[in-house]
Amino acid sequence: MISIKGLRKQYVTKERQIIAVDDLDLDIKEGEIFGVIGYSGAGKSTFIRLINRLEEPSGGSVTIGDKDITRLKKNDLRIARQDIGMVFQHFNLLWSRTVAENIAFPLEIAGMSKTDRKQRVQELIDLVGLTGREDAYPSELSGGQKQRVGIARSLANKPKLLLCDEATSALDPETTTSILDLLVDINEKMGLTIILITHEMQVIRKICHRVAVMEEGKVVEMGDVLDVFLHP
Ligand code: ADP
Ligand code: ADP
């Protein structure tokens, strides 16, 4: 479903030049939960942001379905991005908007009517287990609840692919487990493909089908989670 070939990202600053993602080749299957693990600075975040082109690549391709994301013009990229949801470590919620308004935001941008929006938002709120909290503000929610809002918002436009950027790294272990359970539930119910990056081994162990280990911009190991972690 997703084919990544020769993907590169080089950052050039006044002080130095660094290859954050170095000639990466990777195929991700439809419906799988694919994990990328590595130490801080390995290039994970740059990699995941290249998939929806929040970062411009220095070279290579990211083909999703039949579209090479790296070659799309602005308007086609905007349309392609509706099929890609993203969940962030620090939730990236709008603090002056309620739970329902945060989740409605991508639907508003996509031009959905008010009546349809209302129904869709309620479905999403029920799906992530926030029924009754529609009118709460993010500041009134726990970390886990905030991430549930982030997940609901990421699913609003019914994406085929979900990118999770350290989605549980700001949460305590118990809350992490409940958010990972929710991701598995969504993966199974909707057949959604999930790519997640993390520095936490237990996240990979708990929910990923396959894993890639990243070091200095390269994939140094890849395979089924059990194989990679049992035969280092
Ligand atoms: P990870 O997510 O695994 O911690 P990152 O993708 O954030 O790794 O970073 C990979 C490397 O690229 C690091 O050396 C980091 O300092 C560098 N880097 C990331 N973003 C930028 C940027 N905007 N400008 C310059 N260097 C960057
Ligand atoms: P981070 O944790 O990554 O520093 P925050 O969670 O503080 O980010 O903010 C996430 C998003 O919410 C950002 O896009 C930020 O601009 C926005 N934001 C933060 N505080 C407010 C606020 N008081 N009112 C409106 N938007 C806010």
Short mmCIF file of C-alpha atoms in Angstrom, two decimals, residues 9-206:
data_model
loop_
_atom_site.label_atom_id
_atom_site.label_comp_id
_atom_site.label_asym_id
_atom_site.label_seq_id
_atom_site.Cartn_x
_atom_site.Cartn_y
_atom_site.Cartn_z
CA LYS A 9 16.16 14.39 3.99
CA GLN A 10 19.12 16.62 4.49
CA TYR A 11 19.04 19.63 6.78
CA VAL A 12 21.51 22.38 6.11
CA THR A 13 22.02 24.96 8.85
CA LYS A 14 24.73 27.55 9.37
CA GLU A 15 26.61 25.29 11.74
CA ARG A 16 26.28 21.95 10.02
CA GLN A 17 24.68 19.75 7.49
CA ILE A 18 22.96 16.56 8.52
CA ILE A 19 21.31 13.68 6.70
CA ALA A 20 18.33 12.97 8.96
CA VAL A 21 16.83 10.32 6.67
CA ASP A 22 19.36 8.47 4.56
CA ASP A 23 18.23 6.56 1.47
CA LEU A 24 15.33 4.73 3.08
CA ASP A 25 13.49 1.87 1.35
CA LEU A 26 10.38 0.47 3.02
CA ASP A 27 7.08 -1.18 2.07
CA ILE A 28 4.14 -0.96 4.42
CA LYS A 29 1.21 -3.32 3.97
CA GLU A 30 -2.41 -2.34 4.00
CA GLY A 31 -4.01 -2.84 7.42
CA GLU A 32 -0.81 -3.39 9.38
CA ILE A 33 0.48 -1.59 12.44
CA PHE A 34 4.05 -0.73 11.54
CA GLY A 35 6.39 0.61 14.21
CA VAL A 36 9.59 2.57 13.83
CA ILE A 37 11.82 2.59 16.92
CA GLY A 38 15.12 4.31 17.58
CA TYR A 39 16.96 6.62 19.92
CA SER A 40 16.43 10.36 19.95
CA GLY A 41 18.00 11.89 16.84
CA ALA A 42 17.70 8.70 14.76
CA GLY A 43 15.47 10.45 12.21
CA LYS A 44 12.09 8.94 13.17
CA SER A 45 10.19 12.18 13.39
CA THR A 46 11.62 13.47 10.12
CA PHE A 47 10.72 10.15 8.49
CA ILE A 48 7.08 10.17 9.58
CA ARG A 49 6.68 13.84 8.58
CA LEU A 50 8.01 13.04 5.10
CA ILE A 51 5.12 10.60 4.60
CA ASN A 52 2.48 13.34 4.58
CA ARG A 53 5.02 15.90 3.39
CA LEU A 54 5.04 18.07 6.46
CA GLU A 55 8.74 17.99 5.50
CA GLU A 56 9.90 18.35 1.90
CA PRO A 57 12.17 15.43 0.93
CA SER A 58 15.62 16.00 -0.51
CA GLY A 59 15.15 12.92 -2.69
CA GLY A 60 13.22 9.68 -3.22
CA SER A 61 9.53 8.84 -3.35
CA VAL A 62 6.60 7.99 -1.07
CA THR A 63 3.90 6.21 -3.04
CA ILE A 64 0.55 5.74 -1.31
CA GLY A 65 -1.88 3.73 -3.42
CA ASP A 66 -1.01 5.02 -6.89
CA LYS A 67 0.10 8.52 -5.90
CA ASP A 68 3.66 9.66 -5.32
CA ILE A 69 3.12 12.13 -2.48
CA THR A 70 6.49 13.80 -3.14
CA ARG A 71 5.39 14.90 -6.61
CA LEU A 72 1.90 16.23 -5.93
CA LYS A 73 1.05 19.88 -6.57
CA LYS A 74 -0.33 21.90 -3.67
CA ASN A 75 -4.03 21.25 -4.31
CA ASP A 76 -3.61 17.51 -5.01
CA LEU A 77 -1.48 17.24 -1.87
CA ARG A 78 -4.27 18.86 0.16
CA ILE A 79 -6.72 16.25 -1.16
CA ALA A 80 -4.30 13.35 -0.62
CA ARG A 81 -3.74 14.49 2.98
CA GLN A 82 -7.41 13.92 3.77
CA ASP A 83 -6.61 10.20 3.55
CA ILE A 84 -3.79 10.56 6.09
CA GLY A 85 -4.52 11.26 9.76
CA MET A 86 -1.85 12.31 12.22
CA VAL A 87 -1.61 12.06 16.00
CA PHE A 88 0.99 14.11 17.90
CA GLN A 89 2.91 13.70 21.14
CA HIS A 90 1.60 16.97 22.56
CA PHE A 91 -1.88 16.55 21.09
CA ASN A 92 -1.85 19.88 19.16
CA LEU A 93 -5.37 20.76 20.23
CA LEU A 94 -6.88 24.21 19.94
CA TRP A 95 -7.20 25.30 23.54
CA SER A 96 -9.93 27.86 22.98
CA ARG A 97 -12.23 25.26 21.39
CA THR A 98 -14.27 22.49 22.99
CA VAL A 99 -13.78 18.77 22.42
CA ALA A 100 -16.55 18.74 19.79
CA GLU A 101 -15.19 21.86 18.07
CA ASN A 102 -11.67 20.42 17.92
CA ILE A 103 -12.95 17.24 16.30
CA ALA A 104 -15.19 19.18 13.90
CA PHE A 105 -12.29 21.34 12.73
CA PRO A 106 -10.99 19.09 9.88
CA LEU A 107 -14.59 18.46 8.77
CA GLU A 108 -15.19 22.21 8.53
CA ILE A 109 -12.06 22.57 6.42
CA ALA A 110 -13.22 19.70 4.18
CA GLY A 111 -16.50 21.59 3.66
CA MET A 112 -18.92 19.21 5.38
CA SER A 113 -22.39 20.61 6.15
CA LYS A 114 -23.27 21.51 9.72
CA THR A 115 -25.83 18.70 10.12
CA ASP A 116 -23.48 16.00 8.78
CA ARG A 117 -20.68 17.40 10.90
CA LYS A 118 -22.72 17.13 14.07
CA GLN A 119 -23.50 13.48 13.43
CA ARG A 120 -19.95 12.59 12.44
CA VAL A 121 -18.48 14.34 15.51
CA GLN A 122 -20.84 12.41 17.79
CA GLU A 123 -19.82 9.10 16.16
CA LEU A 124 -16.16 9.96 16.70
CA ILE A 125 -16.69 11.03 20.31
CA ASP A 126 -18.45 7.74 21.03
CA LEU A 127 -15.74 5.77 19.20
CA VAL A 128 -12.93 7.17 21.38
CA GLY A 129 -14.92 6.91 24.61
CA LEU A 130 -15.51 10.60 25.35
CA THR A 131 -19.31 10.53 25.37
CA GLY A 132 -20.57 13.28 27.68
CA ARG A 133 -17.38 15.40 27.37
CA GLU A 134 -18.42 17.15 24.12
CA ASP A 135 -18.45 20.64 25.65
CA ALA A 136 -15.35 20.33 27.80
CA TYR A 137 -12.24 22.39 26.98
CA PRO A 138 -8.86 20.66 26.57
CA SER A 139 -7.61 22.25 29.81
CA GLU A 140 -10.32 20.32 31.68
CA LEU A 141 -9.18 16.95 30.33
CA SER A 142 -6.54 14.45 31.47
CA GLY A 143 -3.62 13.64 29.15
CA GLY A 144 -5.27 10.43 27.98
CA GLN A 145 -8.54 12.25 27.25
CA LYS A 146 -6.67 14.93 25.31
CA GLN A 147 -5.06 12.23 23.17
CA ARG A 148 -8.50 10.67 22.61
CA VAL A 149 -9.57 14.02 21.17
CA GLY A 150 -6.43 14.04 19.01
CA ILE A 151 -7.24 10.56 17.74
CA ALA A 152 -10.90 11.40 17.05
CA ARG A 153 -9.81 14.50 15.12
CA SER A 154 -7.28 12.49 13.11
CA LEU A 155 -10.03 10.05 12.08
CA ALA A 156 -12.62 12.69 11.18
CA ASN A 157 -12.17 12.48 7.41
CA LYS A 158 -12.02 8.65 7.44
CA PRO A 159 -8.34 8.36 6.53
CA LYS A 160 -6.83 5.12 5.19
CA LEU A 161 -3.54 5.76 6.96
CA LEU A 162 -2.82 7.00 10.47
CA LEU A 163 0.58 8.43 11.44
CA CYS A 164 1.37 8.47 15.15
CA ASP A 165 4.31 10.65 16.22
CA GLU A 166 5.26 9.51 19.76
CA ALA A 167 1.52 9.45 20.51
CA THR A 168 1.92 7.97 24.00
CA SER A 169 5.26 9.50 25.04
CA ALA A 170 3.65 12.22 27.15
CA LEU A 171 1.41 9.75 28.99
CA ASP A 172 1.86 7.58 32.08
CA PRO A 173 2.12 3.77 31.58
CA GLU A 174 -1.51 3.04 32.46
CA THR A 175 -2.87 5.73 30.13
CA THR A 176 -0.43 4.56 27.45
CA THR A 177 -1.98 1.09 27.62
CA SER A 178 -5.51 2.44 27.21
CA ILE A 179 -4.52 4.60 24.21
CA LEU A 180 -2.70 1.65 22.59
CA ASP A 181 -5.82 -0.50 23.13
CA LEU A 182 -7.85 2.20 21.36
CA LEU A 183 -5.43 2.20 18.40
CA VAL A 184 -5.66 -1.60 18.10
CA ASP A 185 -9.44 -1.36 18.26
CA ILE A 186 -9.48 1.22 15.45
CA ASN A 187 -7.02 -0.83 13.38
CA GLU A 188 -9.20 -3.94 13.71
CA LYS A 189 -12.60 -2.26 13.30
CA MET A 190 -11.71 -0.04 10.36
CA GLY A 191 -8.79 -1.88 8.77
CA LEU A 192 -6.81 1.34 9.11
CA THR A 193 -3.08 1.14 8.37
CA ILE A 194 -1.05 2.65 11.23
CA ILE A 195 2.57 3.82 11.18
CA LEU A 196 3.87 4.81 14.57
CA ILE A 197 7.19 6.07 15.78
CA THR A 198 8.35 5.65 19.35
CA HIS A 199 11.44 5.33 21.50
CA GLU A 200 9.61 2.87 23.77
CA MET A 201 10.10 -0.84 23.23
CA GLN A 202 6.90 -1.77 25.09
CA VAL A 203 4.78 0.24 22.64
CA ILE A 204 6.20 -1.80 19.75
CA ARG A 205 5.81 -5.08 21.67
CA LYS A 206 2.21 -4.34 22.59
#
